[in-house]
XYZ file of C-alpha atoms in Angstrom:
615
model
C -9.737 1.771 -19.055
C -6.850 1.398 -16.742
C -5.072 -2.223 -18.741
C -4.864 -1.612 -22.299
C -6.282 -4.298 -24.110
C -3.311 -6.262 -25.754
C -4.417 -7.441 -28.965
C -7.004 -5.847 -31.445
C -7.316 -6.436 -35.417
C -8.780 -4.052 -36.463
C -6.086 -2.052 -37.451
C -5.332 0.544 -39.929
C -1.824 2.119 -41.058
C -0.216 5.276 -38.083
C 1.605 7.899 -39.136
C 5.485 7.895 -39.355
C 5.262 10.895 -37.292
C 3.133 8.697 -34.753
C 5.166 6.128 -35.000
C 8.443 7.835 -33.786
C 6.442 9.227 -30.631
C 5.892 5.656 -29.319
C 9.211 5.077 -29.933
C 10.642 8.271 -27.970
C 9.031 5.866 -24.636
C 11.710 2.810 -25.699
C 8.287 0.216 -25.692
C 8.416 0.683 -29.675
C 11.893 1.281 -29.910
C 13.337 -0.106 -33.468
C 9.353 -0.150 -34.595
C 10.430 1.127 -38.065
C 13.089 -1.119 -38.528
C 10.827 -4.389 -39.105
C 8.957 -4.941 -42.112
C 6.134 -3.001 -44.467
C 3.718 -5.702 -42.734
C 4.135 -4.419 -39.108
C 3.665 -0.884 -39.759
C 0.219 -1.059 -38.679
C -1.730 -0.049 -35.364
C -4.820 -0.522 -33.835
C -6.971 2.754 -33.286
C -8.251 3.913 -30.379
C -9.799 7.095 -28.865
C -6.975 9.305 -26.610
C -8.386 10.455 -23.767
C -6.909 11.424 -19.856
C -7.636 7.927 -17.958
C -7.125 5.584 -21.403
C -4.317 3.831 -22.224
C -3.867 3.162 -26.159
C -4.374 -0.240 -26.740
C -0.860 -2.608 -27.916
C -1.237 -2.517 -31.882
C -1.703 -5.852 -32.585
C 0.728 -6.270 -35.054
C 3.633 -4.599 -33.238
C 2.863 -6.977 -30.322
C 2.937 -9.619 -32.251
C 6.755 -8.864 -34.277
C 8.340 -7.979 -30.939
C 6.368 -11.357 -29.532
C 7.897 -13.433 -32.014
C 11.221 -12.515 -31.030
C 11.040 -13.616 -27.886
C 8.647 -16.293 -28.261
C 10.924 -18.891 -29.067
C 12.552 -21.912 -26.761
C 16.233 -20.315 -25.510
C 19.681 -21.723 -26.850
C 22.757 -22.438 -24.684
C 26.156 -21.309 -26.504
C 28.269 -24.623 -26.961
C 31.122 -22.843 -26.421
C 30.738 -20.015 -23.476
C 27.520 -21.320 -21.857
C 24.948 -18.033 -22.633
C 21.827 -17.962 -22.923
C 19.668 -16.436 -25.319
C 16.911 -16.634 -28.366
C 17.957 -19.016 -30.610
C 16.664 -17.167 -33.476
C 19.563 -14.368 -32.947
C 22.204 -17.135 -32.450
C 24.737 -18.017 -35.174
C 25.078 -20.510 -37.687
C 22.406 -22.621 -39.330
C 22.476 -25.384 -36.548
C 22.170 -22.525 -33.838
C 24.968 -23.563 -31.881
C 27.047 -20.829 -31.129
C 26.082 -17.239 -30.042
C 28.401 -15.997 -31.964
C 31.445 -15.983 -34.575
C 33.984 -15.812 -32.305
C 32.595 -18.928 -30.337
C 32.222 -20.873 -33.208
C 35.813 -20.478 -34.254
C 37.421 -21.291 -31.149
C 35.249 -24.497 -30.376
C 37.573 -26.217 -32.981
C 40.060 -24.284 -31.447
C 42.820 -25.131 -28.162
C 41.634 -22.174 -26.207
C 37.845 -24.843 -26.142
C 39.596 -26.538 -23.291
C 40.135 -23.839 -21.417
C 37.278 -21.882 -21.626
C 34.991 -25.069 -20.660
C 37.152 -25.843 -17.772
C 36.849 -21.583 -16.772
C 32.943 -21.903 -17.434
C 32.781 -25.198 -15.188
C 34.665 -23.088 -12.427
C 32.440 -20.156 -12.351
C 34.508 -17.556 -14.238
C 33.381 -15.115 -16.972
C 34.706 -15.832 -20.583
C 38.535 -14.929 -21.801
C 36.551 -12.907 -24.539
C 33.658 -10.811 -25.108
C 31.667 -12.283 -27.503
C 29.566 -9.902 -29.388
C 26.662 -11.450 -31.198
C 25.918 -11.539 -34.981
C 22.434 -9.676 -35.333
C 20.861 -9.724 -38.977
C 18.183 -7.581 -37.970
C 18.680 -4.188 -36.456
C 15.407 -4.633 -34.260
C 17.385 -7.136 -32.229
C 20.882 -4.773 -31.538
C 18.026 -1.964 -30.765
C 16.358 -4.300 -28.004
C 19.763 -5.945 -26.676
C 20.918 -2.179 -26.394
C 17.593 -0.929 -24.509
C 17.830 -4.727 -22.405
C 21.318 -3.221 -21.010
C 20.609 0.057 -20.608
C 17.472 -1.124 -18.306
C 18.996 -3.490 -16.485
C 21.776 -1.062 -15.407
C 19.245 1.248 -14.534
C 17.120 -1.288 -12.480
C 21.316 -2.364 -10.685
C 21.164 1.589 -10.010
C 17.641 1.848 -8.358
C 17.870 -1.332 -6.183
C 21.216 0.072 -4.531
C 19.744 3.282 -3.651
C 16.497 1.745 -2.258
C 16.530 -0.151 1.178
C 16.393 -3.830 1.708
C 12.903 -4.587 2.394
C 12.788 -7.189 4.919
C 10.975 -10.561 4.137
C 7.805 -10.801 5.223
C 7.299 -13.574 8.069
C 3.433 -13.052 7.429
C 2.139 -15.446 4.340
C -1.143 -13.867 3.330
C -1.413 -15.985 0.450
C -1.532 -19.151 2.561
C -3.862 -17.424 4.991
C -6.617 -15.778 2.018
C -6.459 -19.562 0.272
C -7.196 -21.562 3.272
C -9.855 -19.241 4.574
C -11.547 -18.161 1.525
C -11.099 -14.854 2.268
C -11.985 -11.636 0.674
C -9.251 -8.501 0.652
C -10.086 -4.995 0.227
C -8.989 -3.842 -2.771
C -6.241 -0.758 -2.744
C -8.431 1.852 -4.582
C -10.158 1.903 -0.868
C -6.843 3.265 0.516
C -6.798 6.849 -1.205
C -3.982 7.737 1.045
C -1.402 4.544 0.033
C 0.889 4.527 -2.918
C -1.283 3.672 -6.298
C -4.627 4.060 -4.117
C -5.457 6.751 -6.311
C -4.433 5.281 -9.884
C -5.147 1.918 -9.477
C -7.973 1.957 -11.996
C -9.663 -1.344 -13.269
C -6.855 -4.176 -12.331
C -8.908 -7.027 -11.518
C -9.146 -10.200 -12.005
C -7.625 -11.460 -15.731
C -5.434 -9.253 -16.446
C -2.097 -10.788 -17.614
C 1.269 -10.000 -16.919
C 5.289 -11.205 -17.314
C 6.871 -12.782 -14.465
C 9.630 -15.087 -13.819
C 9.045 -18.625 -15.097
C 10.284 -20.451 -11.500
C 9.328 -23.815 -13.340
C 12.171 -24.264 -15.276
C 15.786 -25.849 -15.576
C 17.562 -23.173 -16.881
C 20.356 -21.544 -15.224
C 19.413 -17.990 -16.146
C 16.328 -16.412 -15.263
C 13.554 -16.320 -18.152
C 9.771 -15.594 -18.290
C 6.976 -16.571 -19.404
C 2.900 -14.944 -19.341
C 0.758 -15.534 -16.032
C -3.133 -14.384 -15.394
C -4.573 -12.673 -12.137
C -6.760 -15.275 -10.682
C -7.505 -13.600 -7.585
C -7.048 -10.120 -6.398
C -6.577 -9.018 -2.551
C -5.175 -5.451 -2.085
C -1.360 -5.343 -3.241
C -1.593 -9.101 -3.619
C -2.308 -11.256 -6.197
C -2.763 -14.669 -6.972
C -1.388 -15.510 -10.604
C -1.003 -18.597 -12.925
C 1.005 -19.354 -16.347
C -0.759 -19.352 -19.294
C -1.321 -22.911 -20.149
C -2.500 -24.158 -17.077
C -5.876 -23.789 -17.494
C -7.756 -25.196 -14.366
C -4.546 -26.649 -13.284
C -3.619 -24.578 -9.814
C -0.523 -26.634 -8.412
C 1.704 -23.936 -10.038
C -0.389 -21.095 -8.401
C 1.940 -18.394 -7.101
C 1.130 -14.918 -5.184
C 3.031 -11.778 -6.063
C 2.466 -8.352 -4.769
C 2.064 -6.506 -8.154
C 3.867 -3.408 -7.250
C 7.395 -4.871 -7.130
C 9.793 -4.779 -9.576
C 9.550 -8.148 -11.144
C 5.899 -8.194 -12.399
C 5.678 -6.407 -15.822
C 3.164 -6.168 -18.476
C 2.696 -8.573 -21.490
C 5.577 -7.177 -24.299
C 7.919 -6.399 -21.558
C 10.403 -8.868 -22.537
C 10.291 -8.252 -26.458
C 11.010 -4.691 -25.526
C 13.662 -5.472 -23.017
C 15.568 -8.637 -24.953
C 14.180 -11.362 -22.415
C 13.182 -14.812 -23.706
C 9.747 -15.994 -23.111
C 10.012 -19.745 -22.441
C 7.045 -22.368 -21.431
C 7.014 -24.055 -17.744
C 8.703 -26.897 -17.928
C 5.253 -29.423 -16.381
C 3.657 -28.365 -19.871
C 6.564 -27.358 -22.474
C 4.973 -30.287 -24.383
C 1.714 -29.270 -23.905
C 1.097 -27.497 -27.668
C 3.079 -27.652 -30.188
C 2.463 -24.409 -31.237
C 3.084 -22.125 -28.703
C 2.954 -18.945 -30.593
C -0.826 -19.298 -31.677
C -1.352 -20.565 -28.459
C -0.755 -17.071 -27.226
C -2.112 -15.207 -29.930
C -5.397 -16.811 -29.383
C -5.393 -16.721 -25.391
C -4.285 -13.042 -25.605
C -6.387 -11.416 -27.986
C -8.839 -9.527 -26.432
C -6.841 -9.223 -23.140
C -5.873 -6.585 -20.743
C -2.100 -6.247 -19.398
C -0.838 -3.217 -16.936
C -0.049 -0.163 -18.288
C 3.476 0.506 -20.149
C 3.963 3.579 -16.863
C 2.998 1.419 -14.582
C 6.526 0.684 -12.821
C 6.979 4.201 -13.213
C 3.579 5.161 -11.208
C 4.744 3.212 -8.278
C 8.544 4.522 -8.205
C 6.696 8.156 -8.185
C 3.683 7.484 -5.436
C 6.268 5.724 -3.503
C 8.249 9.071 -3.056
C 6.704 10.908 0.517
C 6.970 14.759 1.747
C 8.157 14.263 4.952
C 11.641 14.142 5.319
C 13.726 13.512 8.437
C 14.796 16.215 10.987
C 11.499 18.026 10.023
C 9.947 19.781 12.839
C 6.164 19.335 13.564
C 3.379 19.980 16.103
C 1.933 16.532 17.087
C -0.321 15.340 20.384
C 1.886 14.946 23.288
C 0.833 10.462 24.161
C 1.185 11.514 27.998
C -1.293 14.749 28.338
C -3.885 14.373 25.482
C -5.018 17.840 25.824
C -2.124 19.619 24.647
C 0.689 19.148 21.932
C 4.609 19.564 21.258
C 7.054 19.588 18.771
C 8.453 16.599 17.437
C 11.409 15.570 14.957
C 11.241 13.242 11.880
C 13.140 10.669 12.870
C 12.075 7.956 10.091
C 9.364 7.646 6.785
C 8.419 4.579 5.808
C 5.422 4.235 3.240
C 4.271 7.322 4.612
C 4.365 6.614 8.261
C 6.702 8.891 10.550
C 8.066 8.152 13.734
C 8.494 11.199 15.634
C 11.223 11.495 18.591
C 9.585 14.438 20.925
C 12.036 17.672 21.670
C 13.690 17.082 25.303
C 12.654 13.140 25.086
C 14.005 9.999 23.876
C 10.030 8.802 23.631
C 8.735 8.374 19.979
C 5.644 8.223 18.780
C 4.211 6.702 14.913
C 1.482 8.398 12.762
C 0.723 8.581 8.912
C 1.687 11.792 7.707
C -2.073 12.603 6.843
C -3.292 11.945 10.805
C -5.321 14.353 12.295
C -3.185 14.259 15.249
C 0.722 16.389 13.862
C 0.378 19.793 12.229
C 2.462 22.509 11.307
C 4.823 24.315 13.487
C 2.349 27.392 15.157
C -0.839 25.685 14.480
C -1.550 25.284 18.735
C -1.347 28.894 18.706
C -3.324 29.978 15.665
C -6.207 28.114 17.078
C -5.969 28.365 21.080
C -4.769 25.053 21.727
C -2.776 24.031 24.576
C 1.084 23.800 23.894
C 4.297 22.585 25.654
C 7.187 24.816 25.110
C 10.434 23.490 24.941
C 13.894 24.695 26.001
C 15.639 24.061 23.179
C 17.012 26.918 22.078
C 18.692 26.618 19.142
C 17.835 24.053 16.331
C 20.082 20.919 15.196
C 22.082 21.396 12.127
C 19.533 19.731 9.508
C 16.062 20.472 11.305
C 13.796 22.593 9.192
C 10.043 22.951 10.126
C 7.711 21.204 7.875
C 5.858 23.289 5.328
C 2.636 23.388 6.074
C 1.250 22.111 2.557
C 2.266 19.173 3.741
C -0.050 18.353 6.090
C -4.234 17.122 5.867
C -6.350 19.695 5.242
C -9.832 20.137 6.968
C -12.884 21.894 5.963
C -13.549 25.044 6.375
C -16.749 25.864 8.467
C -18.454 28.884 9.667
C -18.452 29.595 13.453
C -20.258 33.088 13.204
C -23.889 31.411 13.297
C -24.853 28.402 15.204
C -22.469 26.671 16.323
C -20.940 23.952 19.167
C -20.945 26.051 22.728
C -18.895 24.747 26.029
C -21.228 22.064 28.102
C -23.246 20.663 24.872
C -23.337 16.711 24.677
C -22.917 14.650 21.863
C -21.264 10.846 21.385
C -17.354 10.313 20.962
C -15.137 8.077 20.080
C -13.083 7.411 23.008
C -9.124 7.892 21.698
C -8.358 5.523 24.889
C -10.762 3.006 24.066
C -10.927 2.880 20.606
C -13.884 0.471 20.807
C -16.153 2.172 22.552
C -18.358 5.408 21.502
C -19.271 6.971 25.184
C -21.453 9.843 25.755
C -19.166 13.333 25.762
C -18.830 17.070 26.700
C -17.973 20.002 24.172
C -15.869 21.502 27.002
C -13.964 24.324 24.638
C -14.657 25.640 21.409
C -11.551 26.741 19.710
C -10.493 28.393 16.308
C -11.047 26.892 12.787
C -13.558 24.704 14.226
C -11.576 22.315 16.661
C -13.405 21.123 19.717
C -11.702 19.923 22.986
C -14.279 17.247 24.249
C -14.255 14.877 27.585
C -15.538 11.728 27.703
C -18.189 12.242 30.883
C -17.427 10.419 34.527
C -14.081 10.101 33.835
C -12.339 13.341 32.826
C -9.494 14.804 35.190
C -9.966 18.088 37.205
C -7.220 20.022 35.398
C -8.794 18.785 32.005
C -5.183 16.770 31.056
C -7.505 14.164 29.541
C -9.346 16.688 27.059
C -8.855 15.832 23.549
C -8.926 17.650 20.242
C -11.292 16.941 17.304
C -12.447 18.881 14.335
C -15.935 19.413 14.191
C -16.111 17.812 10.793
C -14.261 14.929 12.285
C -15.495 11.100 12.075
C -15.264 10.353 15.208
C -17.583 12.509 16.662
C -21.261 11.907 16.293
C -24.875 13.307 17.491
C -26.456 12.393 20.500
C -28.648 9.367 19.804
C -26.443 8.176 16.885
C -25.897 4.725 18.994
C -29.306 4.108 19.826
C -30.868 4.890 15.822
C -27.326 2.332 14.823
C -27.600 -0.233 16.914
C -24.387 0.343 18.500
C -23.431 -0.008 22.368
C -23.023 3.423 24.292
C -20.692 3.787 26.918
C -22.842 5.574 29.694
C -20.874 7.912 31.824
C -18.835 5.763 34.846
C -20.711 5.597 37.827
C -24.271 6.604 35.833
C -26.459 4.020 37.740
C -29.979 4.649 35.669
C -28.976 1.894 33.226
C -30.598 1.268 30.156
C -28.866 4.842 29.112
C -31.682 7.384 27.852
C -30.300 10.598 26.235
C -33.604 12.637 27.424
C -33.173 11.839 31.127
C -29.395 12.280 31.336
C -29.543 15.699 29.718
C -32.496 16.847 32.412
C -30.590 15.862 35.251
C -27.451 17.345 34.106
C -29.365 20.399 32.799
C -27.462 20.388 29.449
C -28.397 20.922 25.771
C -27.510 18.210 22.531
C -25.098 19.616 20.139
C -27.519 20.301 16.900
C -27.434 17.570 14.482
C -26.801 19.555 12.103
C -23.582 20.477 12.722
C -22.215 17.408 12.365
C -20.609 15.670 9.769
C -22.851 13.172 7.829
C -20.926 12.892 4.236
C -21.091 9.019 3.712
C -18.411 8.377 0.645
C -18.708 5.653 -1.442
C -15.617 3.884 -0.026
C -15.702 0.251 -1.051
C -15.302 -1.453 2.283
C -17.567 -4.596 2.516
C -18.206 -6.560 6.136
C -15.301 -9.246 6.230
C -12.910 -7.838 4.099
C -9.467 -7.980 5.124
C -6.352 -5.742 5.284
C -3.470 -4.166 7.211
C -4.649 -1.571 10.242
C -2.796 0.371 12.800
C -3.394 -0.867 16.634
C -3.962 2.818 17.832
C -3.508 1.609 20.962
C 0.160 0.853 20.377
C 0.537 2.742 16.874
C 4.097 1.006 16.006
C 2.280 -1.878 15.139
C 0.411 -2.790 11.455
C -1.863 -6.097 12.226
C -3.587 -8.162 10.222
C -7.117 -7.395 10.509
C -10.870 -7.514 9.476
C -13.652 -5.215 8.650
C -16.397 -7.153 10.761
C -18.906 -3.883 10.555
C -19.888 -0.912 8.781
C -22.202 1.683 10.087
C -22.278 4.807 7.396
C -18.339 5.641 6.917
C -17.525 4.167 10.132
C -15.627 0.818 10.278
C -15.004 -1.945 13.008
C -11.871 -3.544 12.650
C -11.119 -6.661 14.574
C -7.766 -7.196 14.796
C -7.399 -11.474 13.760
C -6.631 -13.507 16.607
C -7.358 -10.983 19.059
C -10.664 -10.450 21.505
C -13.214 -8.546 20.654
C -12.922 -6.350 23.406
C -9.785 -4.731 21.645
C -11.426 -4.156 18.529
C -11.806 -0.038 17.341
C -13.925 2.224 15.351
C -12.156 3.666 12.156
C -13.072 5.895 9.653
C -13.219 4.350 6.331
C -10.743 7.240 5.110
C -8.431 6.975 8.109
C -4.895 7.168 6.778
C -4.550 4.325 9.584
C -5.576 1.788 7.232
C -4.061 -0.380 4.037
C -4.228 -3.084 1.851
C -3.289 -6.366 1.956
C 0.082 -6.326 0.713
C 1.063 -2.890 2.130
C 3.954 -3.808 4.460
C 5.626 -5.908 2.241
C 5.233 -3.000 0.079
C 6.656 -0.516 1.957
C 9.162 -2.714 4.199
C 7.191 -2.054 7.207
C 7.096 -5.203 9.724
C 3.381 -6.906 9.553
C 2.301 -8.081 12.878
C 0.345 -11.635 12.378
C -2.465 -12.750 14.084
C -1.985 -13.412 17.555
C -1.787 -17.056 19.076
C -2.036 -16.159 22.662
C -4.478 -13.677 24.356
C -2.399 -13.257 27.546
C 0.648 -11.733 24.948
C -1.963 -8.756 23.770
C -3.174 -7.986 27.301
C 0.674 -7.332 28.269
C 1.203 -5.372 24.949
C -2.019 -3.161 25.582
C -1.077 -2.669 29.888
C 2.379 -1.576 28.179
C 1.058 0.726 25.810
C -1.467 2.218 27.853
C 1.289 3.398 30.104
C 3.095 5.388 27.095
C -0.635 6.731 26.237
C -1.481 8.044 30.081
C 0.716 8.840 32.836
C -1.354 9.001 35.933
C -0.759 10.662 39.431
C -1.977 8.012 41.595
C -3.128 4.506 41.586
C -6.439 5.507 41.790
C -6.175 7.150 38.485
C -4.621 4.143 36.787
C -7.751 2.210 37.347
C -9.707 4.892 35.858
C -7.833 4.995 32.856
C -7.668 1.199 32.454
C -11.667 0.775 33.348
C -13.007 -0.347 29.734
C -9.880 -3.369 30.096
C -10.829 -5.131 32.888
C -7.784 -5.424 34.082
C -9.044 -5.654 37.708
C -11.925 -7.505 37.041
């Protein structure tokens, strides 16, 4: 399974050899320097998606190290274990403190501690046992790495959106992030569910220094999760939620490998009186996260794309054709792209349907808008093209979509509404350029591209079997809509069903689940939003707080969609639920206008029909 199990006594003696692999991966580090009686190790079975369960005696010398209630130095004011500190009362943390508390330089160094400033002298602490000078020495060496990655990451920005709060009060239900193949961890999140424990920073405390102490998963949803210390049992007024990707969640023996002091919460630090078997017991039998696991996320939060990369992406005002684009900015995966010649930008996962590599228009017949840039900024490189989604590959030499064959859409204007379309050009590779019937310009600058094995394109009568509103043609006055009329009196043919796509995968998604979706319609924006229907792979998300009427179809796979917990993830800004209707109309009018740029007035109302803007 995913969380190895933490304790397990059943044990039986490893190798030497074995043991100086684990300690190669720091975890066991000093292993061999403790006793004849922790030289044992619990078996288990290696295989590709296991992780080897904590031996149980390991876990428990390096717990008892840390496992014990911290000590302030008398002298210089650290804190630490008191079992490493010196002298038999435990007062000092170490010689040279103990000497000069009888000394005159006490004085001095109290009044320097009570103003803030570091010790006159380096203390350097008497260790009897070389486990602890190993751990101290790995305890540096990580935290200087951890200094080192936090300066060359950016500040994330807080997140004004508290989905905690909002999940608690609402009972609700999040999807959980192995539904989100396409997000960092979505493919190696395993079996983290509810129970599994973890190290975290004990916020219920006095001390001055930061310590830690054991918490549980009580509820998962997405990135998010809601913990609580070990010891409060049914007692949730020290509940907490933590996104479980960030740095400061660990698993259980993090701090006896790193030199950090496990200390009770302060409400129940007189709870038991033996906190150690407390633990034991509690633990035994337990899953934790994975030793890798901070590793995983530093390497799946690493992304292709890099800026001044050139690509081939839909041009927002003229559907039917595309342009190239720069990488102006990556964040968890999403690019915004400034268009050649234009200041206008335009956001998209890296895995959308809708950018491709530099020549792809031309390999497959697809309109194209040159530019006049003739020679390239210093920096700009054109993306590689294994960098971009792949499609299937299909075979176009038998039968196969012709020009003038129906079939349903999903409208990429009006994302919630499937309306009855026209195949009107079949190009290479198996792309389609398709118009949405009774509304479709002369010159065809409202054609749009899908691949035949897309999603979002479905057989004719797909609606009616699903239950699902159709979008008849505008102006089509024979109303209820009837596929076997409307295809007499236009004289026209169905597309086959069969050469559609109808893989359903097993995707996860249940009806009110929540998470963090794109508003296509303006596709800067992440909202908070809800699965309220599933038909098959297809997904409507309502966005919270917003009508239905601006609701869309999504493909359960569409890289458009994430987890709860994603922006704060990533650093991307979460947009809440809205409080006022009348603020999402004006968003939408103003998007709209970056998505179409019509001729006449005239036009604008046909673009804007399904919002009702005039109505």
């Amino acid at each position: 399974s995913f969380t190895p199990s933490l304790c397990s006594f059943q044990a039986e003696r490893t190798p030497r050899s074995e043991r100086k692999r684990q300690d190669s991966f720091g975890m066991f580090d000093g292993y061999d320097s403790c006793s004849e009686e922790s030289t044992s190790s619990s078996s288990s079975e290696d295989s590709e998606d296991e992780v080897p369960s904590i031996p149980a005696s390991l876990f428990l010398g390096m717990f008892m190290c840390c496992l014990c209630s911290p000590a302030t130095c008398e002298m210089c004011g650290m804190v630490g274990v008191r079992d490493a500190f010196y002298s038999k009362t435990k007062r000092f943390c170490s010689v040279s403190c103990s000497r000069s508390y009888s000394s005159n330089s006490k004085k001095a160094s109290i009044m320097a501690r009570l103003q803030g400033k570091p010790p006159t002298k380096k203390a350097k602490v008497l260790q009897k046992q070389p486990l602890m000078a190993k751990l101290a020495a790995y305890a540096q060496y990580q935290a200087s790495q951890q200094q080192q990655n936090l300066a060359k990451s950016k500040a994330v920005p807080v997140e004004c959106f508290d989905w905690g709060r909002y999940i608690c009060s609402n009972n609700l239900v999040g999807a959980p992030v192995s539904c989100f193949k396409h997000v960092p961890m979505g493919m190696c999140w395993g079996d983290l569910a509810e129970g599994v424990r973890v190290e975290v920073l004990n916020s219920d405390t006095n001390l001055s220094t930061k310590v830690y102490w054991i918490a549980g998963i009580v509820k998962l949803a997405g990135f998010k999760a809601l913990l609580r210390y070990e010891g409060f049992d049914n007692d949730t007024i020290r509940d907490f939620w933590c996104n479980l990707c960030v740095p400061e969640i660990h698993p259980v023996g993090w701090c006896a490998s790193s030199g950090k002091p496990l200390v009770p919460p302060k409400s129940i630090q007189n709870k038991y009186s033996n906190w150690k078997a407390f633990l034991v017991k509690r633990l035994t039998g337990a899953k934790t996260l994975p030793p890798d696991f901070a590793a995983k996320v530093h390497e799946n939060m690493q992304f292709p794309f890099k800026k001044l990369m050139r690509v081939e992406v839909v041009d927002k005002t003229h559907l039917c054709r595309t342009r190239v684009a720069l990488v102006e900015q990556v964040i968890g995966g999403r690019l915004r792209l400034v268009y050649e010649e234009s200041s206008d930008d335009f956001w998209c996962h890296m895995y959308s349907p809708l950018i491709h590599a530099i020549g792809w228009s031309r390999s497959i017949g697809h309109r194209f808008k040159r530019s006049d840039v003739s020679k390239k900024i210093d920096g700009q490189v054109d993306a590689p093209a294994p960098l971009f989604a792949k499609v299937k590959d299909v075979d176009q030499s038998g039968e196969w979509f012709k020009d003038g064959m129906k079939l349903e859409a999903i409208d990429p204007l009006n994302l919630s509404a499937i309306c009855v379309a026209t195949v009107r050009k079949v190009l290479a590779d198996g792309y389609l350029m398709i118009a949405i019937d009774g509304s479709e310009a002369a010159d065809g600058s409202d054609w749009f591209c899908y691949h035949s094995t897309s999603p979002s394109i479905f057989p004719a009568g797909f609606c009616g079997i699903n239950n699902i509103e159709l979008t008849p043609p505008r102006g089509y006055t024979k109303l209820p809509f009837k596929w076997f009329d409307y295809l007499r009196e236009t004289s026209s043919i169905a597309a086959p069903v069969k050469l559609f796509n109808k893989d359903v995968p097993n995707h996860g998604f249940r009806q009110g689940m929540k998470l963090e979706a794109v508003d296509l319609m303006d596709p800067r924006l992440v909202c908070v939003a809800t699965v309220t229907r599933i038909v098959h792979r297809l997904l409507r998300i309502h966005f919270d707080g917003w009508e239905d009427e601006y609701d869309q179809w999504v493909d359960c796979q569409s890289p458009d969609l994430y987890p709860v917990g994603w922006c704060q993830l990533t650093g991307y800004q979460l947009q809440p639920p809205a409080a006022q209707t009348l603020a999402k109309k004006k968003k939408h009018i103003s998007s709209l206008k970056e998505h179409v740029i019509p001729a006449k007035k005239s036009d604008l109302i046909i673009h804007w029909k399904w919002r009702n803007i005039y109505t």
